[in-house]
Coordinates of C-alpha atoms in Angstrom, one line a residue:
X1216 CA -47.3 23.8 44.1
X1217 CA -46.4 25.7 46.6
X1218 CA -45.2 29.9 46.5
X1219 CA -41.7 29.1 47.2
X1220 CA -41.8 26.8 44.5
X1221 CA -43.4 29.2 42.2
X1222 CA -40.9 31.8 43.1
X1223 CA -37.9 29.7 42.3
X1224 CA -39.3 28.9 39.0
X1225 CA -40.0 32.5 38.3
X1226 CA -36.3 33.3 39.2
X1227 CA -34.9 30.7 37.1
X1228 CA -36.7 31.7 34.4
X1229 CA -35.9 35.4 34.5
X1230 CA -32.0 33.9 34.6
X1231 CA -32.7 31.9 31.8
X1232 CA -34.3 35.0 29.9
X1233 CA -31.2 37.2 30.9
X1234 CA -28.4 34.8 30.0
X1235 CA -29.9 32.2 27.6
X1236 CA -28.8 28.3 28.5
X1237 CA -25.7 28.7 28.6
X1238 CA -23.3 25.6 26.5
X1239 CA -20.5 24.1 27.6
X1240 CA -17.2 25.7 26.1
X1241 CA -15.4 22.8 24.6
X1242 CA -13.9 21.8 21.3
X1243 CA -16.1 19.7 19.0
X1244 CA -15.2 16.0 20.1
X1245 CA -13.3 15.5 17.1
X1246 CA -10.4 17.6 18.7
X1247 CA -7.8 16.2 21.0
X1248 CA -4.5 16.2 22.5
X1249 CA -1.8 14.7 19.8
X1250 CA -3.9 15.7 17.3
X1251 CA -2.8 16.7 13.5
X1252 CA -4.4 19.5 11.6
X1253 CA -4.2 20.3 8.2
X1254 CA -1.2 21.6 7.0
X1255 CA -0.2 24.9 4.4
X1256 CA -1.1 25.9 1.6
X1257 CA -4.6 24.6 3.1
X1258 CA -5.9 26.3 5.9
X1259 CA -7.1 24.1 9.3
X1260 CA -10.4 24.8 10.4
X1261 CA -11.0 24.8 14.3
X1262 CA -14.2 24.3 15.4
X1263 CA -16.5 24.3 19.1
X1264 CA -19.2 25.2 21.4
X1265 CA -20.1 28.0 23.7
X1266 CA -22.2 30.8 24.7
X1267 CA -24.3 32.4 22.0
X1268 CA -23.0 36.0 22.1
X1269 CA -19.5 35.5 23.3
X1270 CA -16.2 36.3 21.7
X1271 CA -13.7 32.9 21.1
X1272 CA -10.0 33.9 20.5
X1273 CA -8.3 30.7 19.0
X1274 CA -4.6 30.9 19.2
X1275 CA -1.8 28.2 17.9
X1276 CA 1.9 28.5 19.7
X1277 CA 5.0 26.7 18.4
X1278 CA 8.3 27.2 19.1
X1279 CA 9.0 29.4 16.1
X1280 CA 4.9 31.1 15.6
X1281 CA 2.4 32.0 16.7
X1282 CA -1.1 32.7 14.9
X1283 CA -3.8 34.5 16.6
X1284 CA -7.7 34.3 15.5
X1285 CA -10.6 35.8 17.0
X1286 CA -14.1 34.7 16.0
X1287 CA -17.8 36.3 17.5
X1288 CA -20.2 33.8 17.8
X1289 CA -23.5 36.6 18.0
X1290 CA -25.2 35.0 15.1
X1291 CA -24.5 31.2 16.0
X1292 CA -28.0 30.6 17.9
X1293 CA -26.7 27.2 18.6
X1294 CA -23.4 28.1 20.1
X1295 CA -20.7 26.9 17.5
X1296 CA -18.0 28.8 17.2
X1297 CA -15.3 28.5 14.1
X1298 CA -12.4 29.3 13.0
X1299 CA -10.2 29.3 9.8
X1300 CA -7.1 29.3 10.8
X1301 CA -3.8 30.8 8.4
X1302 CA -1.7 28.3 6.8
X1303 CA 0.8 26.5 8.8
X1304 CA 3.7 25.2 7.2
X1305 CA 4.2 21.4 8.5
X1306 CA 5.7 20.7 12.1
X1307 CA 5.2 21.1 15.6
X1308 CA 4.6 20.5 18.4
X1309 CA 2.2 23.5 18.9
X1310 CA -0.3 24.3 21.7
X1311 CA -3.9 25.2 20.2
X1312 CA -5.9 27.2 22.7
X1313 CA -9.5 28.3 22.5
X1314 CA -10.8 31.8 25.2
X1315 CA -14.4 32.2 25.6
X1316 CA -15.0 35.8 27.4
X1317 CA -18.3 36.0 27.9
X1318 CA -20.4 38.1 30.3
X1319 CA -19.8 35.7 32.6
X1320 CA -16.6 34.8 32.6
X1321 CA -13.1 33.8 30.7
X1322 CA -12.9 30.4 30.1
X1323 CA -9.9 28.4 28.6
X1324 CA -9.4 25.2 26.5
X1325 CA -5.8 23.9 25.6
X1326 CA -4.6 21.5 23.5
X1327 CA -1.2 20.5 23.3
X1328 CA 1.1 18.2 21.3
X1329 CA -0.4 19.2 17.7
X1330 CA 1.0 18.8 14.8
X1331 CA 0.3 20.4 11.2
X1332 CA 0.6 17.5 8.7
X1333 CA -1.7 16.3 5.8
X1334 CA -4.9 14.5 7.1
X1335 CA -6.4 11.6 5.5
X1336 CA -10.1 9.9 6.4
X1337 CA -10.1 6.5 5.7
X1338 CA -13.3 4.6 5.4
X1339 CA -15.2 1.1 4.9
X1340 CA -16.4 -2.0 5.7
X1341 CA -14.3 -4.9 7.9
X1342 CA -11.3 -4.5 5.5
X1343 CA -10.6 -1.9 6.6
X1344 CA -11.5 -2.3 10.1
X1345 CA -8.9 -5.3 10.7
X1346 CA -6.5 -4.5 13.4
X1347 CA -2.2 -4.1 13.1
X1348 CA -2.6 -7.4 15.7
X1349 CA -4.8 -9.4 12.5
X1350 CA -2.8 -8.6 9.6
X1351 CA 1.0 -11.3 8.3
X1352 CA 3.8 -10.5 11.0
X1353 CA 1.8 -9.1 13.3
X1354 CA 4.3 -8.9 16.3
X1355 CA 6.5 -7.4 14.1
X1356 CA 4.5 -4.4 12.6
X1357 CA 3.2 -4.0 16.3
X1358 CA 7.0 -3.3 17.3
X1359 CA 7.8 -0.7 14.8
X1360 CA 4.6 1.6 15.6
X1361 CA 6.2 3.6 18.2
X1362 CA 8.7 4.7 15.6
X1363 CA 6.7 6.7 13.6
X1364 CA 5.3 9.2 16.4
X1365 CA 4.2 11.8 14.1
X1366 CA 1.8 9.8 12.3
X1367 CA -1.3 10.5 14.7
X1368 CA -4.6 8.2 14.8
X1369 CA -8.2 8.8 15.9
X1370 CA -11.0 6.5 15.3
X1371 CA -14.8 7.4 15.1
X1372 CA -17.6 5.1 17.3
X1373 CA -19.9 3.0 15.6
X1374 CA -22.7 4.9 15.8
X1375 CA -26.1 5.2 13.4
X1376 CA -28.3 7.9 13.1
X1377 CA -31.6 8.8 11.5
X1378 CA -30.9 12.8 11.5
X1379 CA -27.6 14.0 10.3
X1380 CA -25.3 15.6 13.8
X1381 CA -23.3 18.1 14.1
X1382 CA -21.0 16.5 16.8
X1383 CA -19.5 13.1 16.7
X1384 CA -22.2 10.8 19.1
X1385 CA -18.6 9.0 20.4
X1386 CA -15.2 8.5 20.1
X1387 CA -13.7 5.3 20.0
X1388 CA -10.1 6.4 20.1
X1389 CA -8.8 9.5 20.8
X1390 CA -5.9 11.4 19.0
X1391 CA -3.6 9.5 20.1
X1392 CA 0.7 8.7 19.2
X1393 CA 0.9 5.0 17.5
X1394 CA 2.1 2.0 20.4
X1395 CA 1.8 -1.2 20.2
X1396 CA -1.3 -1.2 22.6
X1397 CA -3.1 1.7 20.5
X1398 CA -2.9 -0.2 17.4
X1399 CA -3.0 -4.1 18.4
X1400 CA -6.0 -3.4 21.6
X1401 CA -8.4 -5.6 19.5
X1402 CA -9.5 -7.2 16.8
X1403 CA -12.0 -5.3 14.1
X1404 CA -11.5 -2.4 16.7
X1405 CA -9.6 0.7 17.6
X1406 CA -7.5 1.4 14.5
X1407 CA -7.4 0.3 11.0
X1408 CA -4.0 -1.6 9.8
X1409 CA -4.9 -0.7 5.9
X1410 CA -5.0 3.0 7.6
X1411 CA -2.3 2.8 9.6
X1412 CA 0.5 0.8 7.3
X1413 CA -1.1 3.8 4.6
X1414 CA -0.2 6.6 7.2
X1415 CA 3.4 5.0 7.8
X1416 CA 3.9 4.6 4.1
X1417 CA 3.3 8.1 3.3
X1418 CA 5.2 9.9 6.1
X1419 CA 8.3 7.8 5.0
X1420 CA 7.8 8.6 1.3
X1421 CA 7.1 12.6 2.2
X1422 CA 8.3 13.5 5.8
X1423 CA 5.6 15.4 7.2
X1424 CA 2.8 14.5 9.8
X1425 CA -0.1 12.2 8.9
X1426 CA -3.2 12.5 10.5
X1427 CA -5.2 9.3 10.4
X1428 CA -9.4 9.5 11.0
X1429 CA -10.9 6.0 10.6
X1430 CA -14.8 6.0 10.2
X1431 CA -15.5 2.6 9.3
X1432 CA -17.8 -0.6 10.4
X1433 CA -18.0 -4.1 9.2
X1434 CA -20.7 -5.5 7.1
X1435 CA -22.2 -2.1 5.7
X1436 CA -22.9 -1.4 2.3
X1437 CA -22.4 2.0 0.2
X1438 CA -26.1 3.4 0.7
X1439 CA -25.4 3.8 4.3
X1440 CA -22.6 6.0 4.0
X1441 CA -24.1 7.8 1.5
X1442 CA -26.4 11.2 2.0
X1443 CA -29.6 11.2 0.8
X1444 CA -28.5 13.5 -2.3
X1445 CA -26.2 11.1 -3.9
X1446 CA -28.6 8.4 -3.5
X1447 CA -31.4 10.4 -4.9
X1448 CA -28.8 10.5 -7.7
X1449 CA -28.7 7.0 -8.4
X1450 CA -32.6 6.7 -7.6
X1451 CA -32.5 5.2 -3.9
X1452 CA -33.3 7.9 -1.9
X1453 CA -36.9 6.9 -0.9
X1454 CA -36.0 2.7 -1.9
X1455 CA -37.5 0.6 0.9
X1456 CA -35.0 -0.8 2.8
X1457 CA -34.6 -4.5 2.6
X1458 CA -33.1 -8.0 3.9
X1459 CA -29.7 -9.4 1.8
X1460 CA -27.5 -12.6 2.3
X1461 CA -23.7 -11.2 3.4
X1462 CA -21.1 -13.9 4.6
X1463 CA -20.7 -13.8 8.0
X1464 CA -17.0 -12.6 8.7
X1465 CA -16.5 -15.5 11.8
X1466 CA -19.3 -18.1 11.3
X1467 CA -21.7 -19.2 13.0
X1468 CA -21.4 -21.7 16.0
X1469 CA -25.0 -22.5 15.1
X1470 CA -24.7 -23.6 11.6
X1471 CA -21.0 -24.7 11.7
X1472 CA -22.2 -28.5 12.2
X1473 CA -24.4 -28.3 9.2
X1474 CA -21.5 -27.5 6.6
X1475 CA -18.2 -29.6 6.0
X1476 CA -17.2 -27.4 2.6
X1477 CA -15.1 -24.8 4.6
X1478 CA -16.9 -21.9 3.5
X1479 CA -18.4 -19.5 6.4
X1480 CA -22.2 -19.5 6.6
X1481 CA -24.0 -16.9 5.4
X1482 CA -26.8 -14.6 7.5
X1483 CA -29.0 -12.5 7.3
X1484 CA -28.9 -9.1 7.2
X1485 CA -32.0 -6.7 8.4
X1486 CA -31.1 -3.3 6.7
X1487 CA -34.4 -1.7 7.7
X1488 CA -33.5 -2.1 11.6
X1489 CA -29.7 -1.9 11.7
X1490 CA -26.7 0.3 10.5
X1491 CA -27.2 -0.9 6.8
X1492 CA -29.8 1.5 6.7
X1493 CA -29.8 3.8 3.7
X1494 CA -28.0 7.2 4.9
X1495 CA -27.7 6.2 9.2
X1496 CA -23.6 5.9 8.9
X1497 CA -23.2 9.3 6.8
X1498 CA -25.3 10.9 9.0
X1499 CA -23.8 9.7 12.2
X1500 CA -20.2 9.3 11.2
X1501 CA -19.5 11.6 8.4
X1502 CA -21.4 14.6 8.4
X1503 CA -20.0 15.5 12.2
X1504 CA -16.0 15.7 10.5
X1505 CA -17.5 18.1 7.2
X1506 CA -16.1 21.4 9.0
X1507 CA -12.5 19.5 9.3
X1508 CA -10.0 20.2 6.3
X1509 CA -8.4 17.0 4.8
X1510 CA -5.5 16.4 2.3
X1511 CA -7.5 13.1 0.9
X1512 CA -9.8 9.9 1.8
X1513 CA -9.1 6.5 1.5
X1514 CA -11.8 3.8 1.0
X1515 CA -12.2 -0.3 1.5
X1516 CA -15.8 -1.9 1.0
X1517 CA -17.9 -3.4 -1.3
X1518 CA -18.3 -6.9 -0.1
X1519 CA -21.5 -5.9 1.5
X1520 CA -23.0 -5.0 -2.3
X1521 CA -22.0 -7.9 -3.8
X1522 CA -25.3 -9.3 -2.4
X1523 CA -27.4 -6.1 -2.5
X1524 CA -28.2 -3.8 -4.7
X1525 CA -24.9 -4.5 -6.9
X1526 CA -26.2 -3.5 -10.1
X1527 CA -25.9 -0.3 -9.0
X1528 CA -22.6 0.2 -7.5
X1529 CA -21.7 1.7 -10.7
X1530 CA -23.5 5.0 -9.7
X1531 CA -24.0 4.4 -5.9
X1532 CA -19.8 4.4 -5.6
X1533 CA -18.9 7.0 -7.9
X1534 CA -22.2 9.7 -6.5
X1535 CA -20.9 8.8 -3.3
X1536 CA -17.3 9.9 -4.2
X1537 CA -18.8 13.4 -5.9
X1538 CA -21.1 13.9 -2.3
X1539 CA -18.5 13.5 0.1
X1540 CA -16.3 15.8 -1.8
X1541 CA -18.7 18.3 -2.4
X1542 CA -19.4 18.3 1.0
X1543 CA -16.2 18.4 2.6
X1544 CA -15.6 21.2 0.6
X1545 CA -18.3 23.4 1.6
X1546 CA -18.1 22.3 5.0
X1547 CA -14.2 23.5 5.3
X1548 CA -15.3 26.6 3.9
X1549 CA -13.7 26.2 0.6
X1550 CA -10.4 24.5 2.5
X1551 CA -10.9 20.6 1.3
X1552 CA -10.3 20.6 -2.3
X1553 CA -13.2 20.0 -4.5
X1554 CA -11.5 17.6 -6.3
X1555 CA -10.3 16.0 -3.4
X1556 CA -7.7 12.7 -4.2
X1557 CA -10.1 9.2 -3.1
X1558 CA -8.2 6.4 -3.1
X1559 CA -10.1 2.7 -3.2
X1560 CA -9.1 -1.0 -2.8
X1561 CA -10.6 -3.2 -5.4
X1562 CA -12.2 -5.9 -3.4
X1563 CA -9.9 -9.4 -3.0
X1564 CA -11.4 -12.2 -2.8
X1565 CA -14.1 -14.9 -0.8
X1566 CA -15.0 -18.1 -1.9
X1567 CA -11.9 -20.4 -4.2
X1568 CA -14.3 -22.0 -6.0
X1569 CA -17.0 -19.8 -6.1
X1570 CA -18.9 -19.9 -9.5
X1571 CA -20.7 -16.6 -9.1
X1572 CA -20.1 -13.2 -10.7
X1573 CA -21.0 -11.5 -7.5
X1574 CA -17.5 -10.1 -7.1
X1575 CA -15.8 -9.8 -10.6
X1576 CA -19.4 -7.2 -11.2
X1577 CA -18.4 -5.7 -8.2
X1578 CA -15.0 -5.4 -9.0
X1579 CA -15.6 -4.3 -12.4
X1580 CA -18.7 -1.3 -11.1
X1581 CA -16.1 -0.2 -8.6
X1582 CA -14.4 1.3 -11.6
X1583 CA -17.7 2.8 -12.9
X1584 CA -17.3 0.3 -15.5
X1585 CA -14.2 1.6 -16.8
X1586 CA -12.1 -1.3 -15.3
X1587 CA -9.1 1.4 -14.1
X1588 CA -9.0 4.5 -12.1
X1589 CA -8.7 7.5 -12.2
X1590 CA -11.1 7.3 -15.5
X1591 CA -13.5 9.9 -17.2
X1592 CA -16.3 9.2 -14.5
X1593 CA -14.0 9.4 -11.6
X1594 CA -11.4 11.5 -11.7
X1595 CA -8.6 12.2 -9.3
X1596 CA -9.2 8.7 -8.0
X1597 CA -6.5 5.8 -7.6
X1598 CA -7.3 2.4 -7.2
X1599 CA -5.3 -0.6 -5.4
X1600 CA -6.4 -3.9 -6.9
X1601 CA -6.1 -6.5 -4.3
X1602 CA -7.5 -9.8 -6.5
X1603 CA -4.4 -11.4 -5.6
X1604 CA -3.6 -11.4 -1.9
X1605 CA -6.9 -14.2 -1.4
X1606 CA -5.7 -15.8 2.1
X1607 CA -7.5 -19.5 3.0
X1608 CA -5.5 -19.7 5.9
X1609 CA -6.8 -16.1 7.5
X1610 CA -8.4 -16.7 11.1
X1611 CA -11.1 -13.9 10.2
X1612 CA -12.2 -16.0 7.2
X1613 CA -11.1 -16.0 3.5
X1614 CA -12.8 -12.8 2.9
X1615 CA -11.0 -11.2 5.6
X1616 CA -6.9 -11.4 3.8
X1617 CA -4.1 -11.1 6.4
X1618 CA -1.8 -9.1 3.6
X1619 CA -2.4 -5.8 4.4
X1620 CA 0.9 -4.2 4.1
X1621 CA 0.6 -5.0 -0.2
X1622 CA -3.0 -3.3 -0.1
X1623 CA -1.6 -0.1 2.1
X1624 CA 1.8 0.1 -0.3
X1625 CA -0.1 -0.1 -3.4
X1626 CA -2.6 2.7 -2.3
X1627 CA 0.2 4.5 -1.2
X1628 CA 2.0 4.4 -4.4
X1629 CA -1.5 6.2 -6.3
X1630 CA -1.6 8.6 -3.5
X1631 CA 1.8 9.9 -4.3
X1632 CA 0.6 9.9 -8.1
X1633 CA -2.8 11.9 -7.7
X1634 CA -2.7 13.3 -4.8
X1635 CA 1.3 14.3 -4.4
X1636 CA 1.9 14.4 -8.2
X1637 CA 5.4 12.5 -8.0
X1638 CA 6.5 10.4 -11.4
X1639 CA 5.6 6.7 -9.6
X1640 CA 4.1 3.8 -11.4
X1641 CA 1.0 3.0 -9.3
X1642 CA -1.7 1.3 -12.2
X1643 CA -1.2 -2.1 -12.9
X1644 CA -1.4 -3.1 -17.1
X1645 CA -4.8 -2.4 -18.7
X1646 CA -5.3 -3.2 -21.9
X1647 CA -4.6 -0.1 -25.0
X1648 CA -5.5 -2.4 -27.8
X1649 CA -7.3 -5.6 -28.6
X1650 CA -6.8 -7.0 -31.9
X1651 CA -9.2 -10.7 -32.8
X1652 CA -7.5 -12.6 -35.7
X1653 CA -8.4 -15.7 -37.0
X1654 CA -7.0 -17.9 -34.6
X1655 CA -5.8 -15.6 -31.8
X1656 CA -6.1 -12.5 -29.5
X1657 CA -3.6 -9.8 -29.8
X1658 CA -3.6 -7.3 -26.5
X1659 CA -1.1 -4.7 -26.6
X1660 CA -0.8 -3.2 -22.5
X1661 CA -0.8 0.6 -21.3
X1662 CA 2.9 0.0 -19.7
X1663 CA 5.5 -2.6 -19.8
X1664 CA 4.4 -6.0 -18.7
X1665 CA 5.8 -9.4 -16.5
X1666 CA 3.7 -12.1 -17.8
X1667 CA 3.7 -15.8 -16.8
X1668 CA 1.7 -18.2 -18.9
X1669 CA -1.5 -19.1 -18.2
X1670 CA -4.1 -21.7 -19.5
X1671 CA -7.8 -20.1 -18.1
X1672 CA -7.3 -16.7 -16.7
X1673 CA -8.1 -15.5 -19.8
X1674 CA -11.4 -16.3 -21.3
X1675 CA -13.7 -16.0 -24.6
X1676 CA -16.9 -15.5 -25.3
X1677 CA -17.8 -17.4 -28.7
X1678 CA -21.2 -16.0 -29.7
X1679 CA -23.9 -12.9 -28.6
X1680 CA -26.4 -15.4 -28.4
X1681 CA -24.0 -17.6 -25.6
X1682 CA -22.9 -16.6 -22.0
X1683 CA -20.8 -19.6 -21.8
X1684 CA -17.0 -18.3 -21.5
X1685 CA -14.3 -21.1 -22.5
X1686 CA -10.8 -20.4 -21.8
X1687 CA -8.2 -18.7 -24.3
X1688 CA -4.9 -19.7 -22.9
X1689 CA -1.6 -17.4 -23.4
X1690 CA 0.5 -18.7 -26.1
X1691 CA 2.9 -15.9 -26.8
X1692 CA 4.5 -13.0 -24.6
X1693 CA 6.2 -10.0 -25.4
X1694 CA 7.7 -6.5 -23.3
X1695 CA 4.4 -5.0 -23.6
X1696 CA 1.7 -7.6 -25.3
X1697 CA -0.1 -11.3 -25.0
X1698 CA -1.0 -13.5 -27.6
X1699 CA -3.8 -16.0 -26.9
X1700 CA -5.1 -18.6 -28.5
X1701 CA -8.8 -19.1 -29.8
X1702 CA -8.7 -22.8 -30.9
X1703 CA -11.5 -23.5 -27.8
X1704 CA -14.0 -20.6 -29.8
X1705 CA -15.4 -22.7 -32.8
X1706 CA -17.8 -19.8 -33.0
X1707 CA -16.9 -15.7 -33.9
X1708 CA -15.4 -14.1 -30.7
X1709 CA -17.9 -11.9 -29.3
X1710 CA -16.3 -11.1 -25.9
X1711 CA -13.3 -11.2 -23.9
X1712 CA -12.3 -10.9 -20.4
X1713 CA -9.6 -11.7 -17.7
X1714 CA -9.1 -12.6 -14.1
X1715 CA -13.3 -13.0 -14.1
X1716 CA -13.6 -15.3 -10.9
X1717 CA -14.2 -14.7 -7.4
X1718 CA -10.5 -16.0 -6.8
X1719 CA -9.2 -15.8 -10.1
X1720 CA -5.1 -16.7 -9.0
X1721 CA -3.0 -17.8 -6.3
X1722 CA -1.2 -15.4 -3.8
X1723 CA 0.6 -13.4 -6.0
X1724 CA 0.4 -15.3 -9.2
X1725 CA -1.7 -13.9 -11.4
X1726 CA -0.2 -14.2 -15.0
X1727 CA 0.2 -10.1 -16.0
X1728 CA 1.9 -7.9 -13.2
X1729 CA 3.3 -4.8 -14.1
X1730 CA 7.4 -4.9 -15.8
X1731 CA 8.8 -4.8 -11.8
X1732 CA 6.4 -7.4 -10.6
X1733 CA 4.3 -5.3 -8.2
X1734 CA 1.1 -3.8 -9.7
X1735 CA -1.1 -6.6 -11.1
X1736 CA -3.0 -6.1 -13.6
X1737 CA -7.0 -5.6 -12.9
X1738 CA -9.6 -7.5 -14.2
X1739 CA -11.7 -6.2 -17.5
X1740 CA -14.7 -7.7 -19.6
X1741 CA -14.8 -6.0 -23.2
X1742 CA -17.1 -6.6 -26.4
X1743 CA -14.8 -8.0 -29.2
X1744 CA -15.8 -5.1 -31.1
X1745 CA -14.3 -2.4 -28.7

């Protein structure tokens, strides 16, 4: 090596020594133009990167205030800078600007167009990836986006990751103000309709901004998007990984010649090497948003665990509810509520004449075994059942339903219950009491009813030493109650249950809806004795 070399080394280092590396002065990627930020009483966290030892003034301007924050970043010996900002009462637009001085120099960062709103994450599987362009009357929904300009969307890149980041590893949409093109660009990409037609929903119910963050990716079960705490909860946290059968969402060209029953071939799927992976999504795609405060999360999976590890969804789902709470809420600093409102969609259906439990368990563990939500294990929860809107005819496969705007309206309607507090119906019927006679069923319902008669929604078990179920058609149908008959049970009743099938009814014609028509009732399994 020669002395000039040496010399230049020895300078650099003597720079290095004086001034440390120095980091880019930027927001964290999460921030954008057009973005929405938490609104009052909550308080929006802003977060970055810069110089270790330099002073970052954060400061939001509107037209009617301004709200100035200064933050020293001495003890950050990775550069983040943060800042809690005051409340902000909902509006805009504002201009959020971040000043590094440092010894070096004064650097600036503006954003502009933000708005203060409520911000909701929603999450999933291909549910809720499906596009605005997938979903009934596409071209029409399309049209109408650019009417709601103050319902903002960003959307997170598929990424996976062994070690949990701080910073998003990509972006797949920027903040950005709902078009046609942002929200119909693909298909499974970009922006989430069930999302979206949520957002909508909610600013025309309330008035103020939405924020939409998608964080989603087809195929995946829970454990992935689960830390390794709440799966330590539930005993998985050092589980081997391992290989399941999950349908796949378009078929295969390969094995579309050797089938002629219509259903889509199934593949497998190699969790150990891909983003099923126990933890890889949380890490990669959750844990970077923790700083962020949110109003509430929205969630749409569970296919993926109908074929793995489904016997314990019943404590996967619900510890993976209590994780991402608790850690939202330390993460904003106390600003995310602890109990923070989760909304779900209770998976639809796959295969019409499917004789496997696979998705009535699932259906059922989503619920923590309850068969309703919120319940005594999940609290602040609301649920959308969707066992209703199954869809033959969807392009994307059966598993893959076009209707959409039913699934958004009915987890908008529990949103505005648990998470807003307003007086709207949002459950569907669940049974209050069961009474077995000699000859019949009695059910009296939670809330008014619409019932239509039915001959084998409604089943029987007729002994604890069967598991065969026969049907126990309605006979009788009141304001609030169902009669069925028990002539088919030549045994004592040990069981009861309804809607039990992978596609249990038609398109909207399941037998018990709530009194208006819209909720339907979800599907339960009880012991005769309870």
């Amino acid at each position: 090596m020669t002395l000039n070399r040496l010399r230049t080394l020895w300078l650099l280092c003597c720079v290095a020594n004086l001034y440390g590396f120095q980091q880019e002065f930027r927001f964290a990627s999460y921030y954008g133009d057009h973005m929405v930020l938490q609104k009052a009483p909550q308080r929006a966290v802003v977060w970055g990167y810069g110089e270790d030892a330099a002073e970052v003034t954060v400061t939001v301007v509107g037209e009617r205030e301004k709200v100035s924050h200064t933050v020293n970043v001495d003890k950050a010996p990775t550069g983040i800078w943060r800042v809690t900002l005051d409340p902000v009462n909902p509006g805009g637009p504002f201009v959020l600007s971040a000043v590094q001085q440092s010894r070096l120099a004064t650097t600036v960062r503006n954003l502009s167009d933000v708005l203060f709103g409520d911000v909701w994450l929603c999450g999933g599987q291909s549910n809720m990836e499906m596009t605005l362009s997938q979903v009934m009357n596409a071209t029409e929904e399309l049209s109408q986006a650019a009417k709601f300009p103050r319902v903002r969307v960003f959307s997170v890149a598929l990424e996976k990751s062994d070690v949990k980041l701080t910073d998003l590893a990509g972006v797949e949409l920027p903040w950005s103000v709902p078009s046609a093109e942002v929200l119909g660009a693909g298909i499974f990409t970009h922006f989430s309709a069930v999302c979206w037609l949520f957002g909508r929903d909610l600013y025309k119910s309330r008035g103020d901004p939405v924020g939409l963050v998608e964080s989603c990716w087809g195929g995946t079960p829970v454990e992935a998007w689960s830390s390794r705490r709440a799966l330590k909860h539930c005993g998985l946290a050092d589980a081997p990984s391992s290989r399941f059968w999950y349908p796949d969402p378009l078929g295969s060209p390969c094995l579309a010649s050797h089938s002629n029953t219509g259903i889509r071939p199934l593949i497998w799927l190699q969790v150990k090497e891909g983003h099923w992976k126990n933890t890889v999504l949380w890490n990669a795609m959750i844990h970077p948003l923790l700083n962020m405060t949110i109003r509430g999360a929205i969630w749409y999976q569970g296919e993926a665990n109908t074929e793995y590890h489904q016997d314990l969804y019943n404590c996967t789902f619900p510890a993976m509810i209590d994780d991402w709470r608790l850690a939202f809420h330390q993460g904003s600093g106390g600003q995310t509520p602890a109990d923070l409102p989760f909304g779900f969609v209770q998976i639809s259906t796959y295969m019409k004449k499917s004789q496997s439990d696979a998705y009535p368990n699932l259906r059922w563990q989503q619920t923590a075994d309850f068969g309703f939500a919120p319940n005594k294990r999940m609290k602040n929860t609301f649920m959308a059942v969707s066992l209703d809107l199954g869809d033959e005819r969807s392009p994307w496969g059966s598993i893959h339903p076009r209707y959409k705007q039913d699934v958004a309206y009915r987890l908008t309607l529990g949103a505005r219950a648990v998470a807003y507090g307003e007086k709207v119906s949002f459950q569907g019927p669940f049974p209050q009491k069961i009474s077995v006679q000699a000859a019949n069923i009695s059910i009296i319902y939670s809330t008014n009813i619409s019932v239509t008669l039915h001959k084998s929604i409604f089943e029987v078990c007729c002994s604890r030493q069967s598991s065969s179920w026969l049907p126990a058609p309605i006979i009788k149908a009141n304001s609030d109650s169902v009669v069925l008959s028990t002539e088919n049970c030549t045994l004592k009743v040990s069981g009861l249950r309804y809607a039990w099938k992978d596609w249990p009814c038609d398109f909207k014609a399941c037998p018990v809806y709530s009194a208006d028509g819209v909720l339907p009732a979800p599907p339960f399994i009880v012991d005769s004795g309870h």
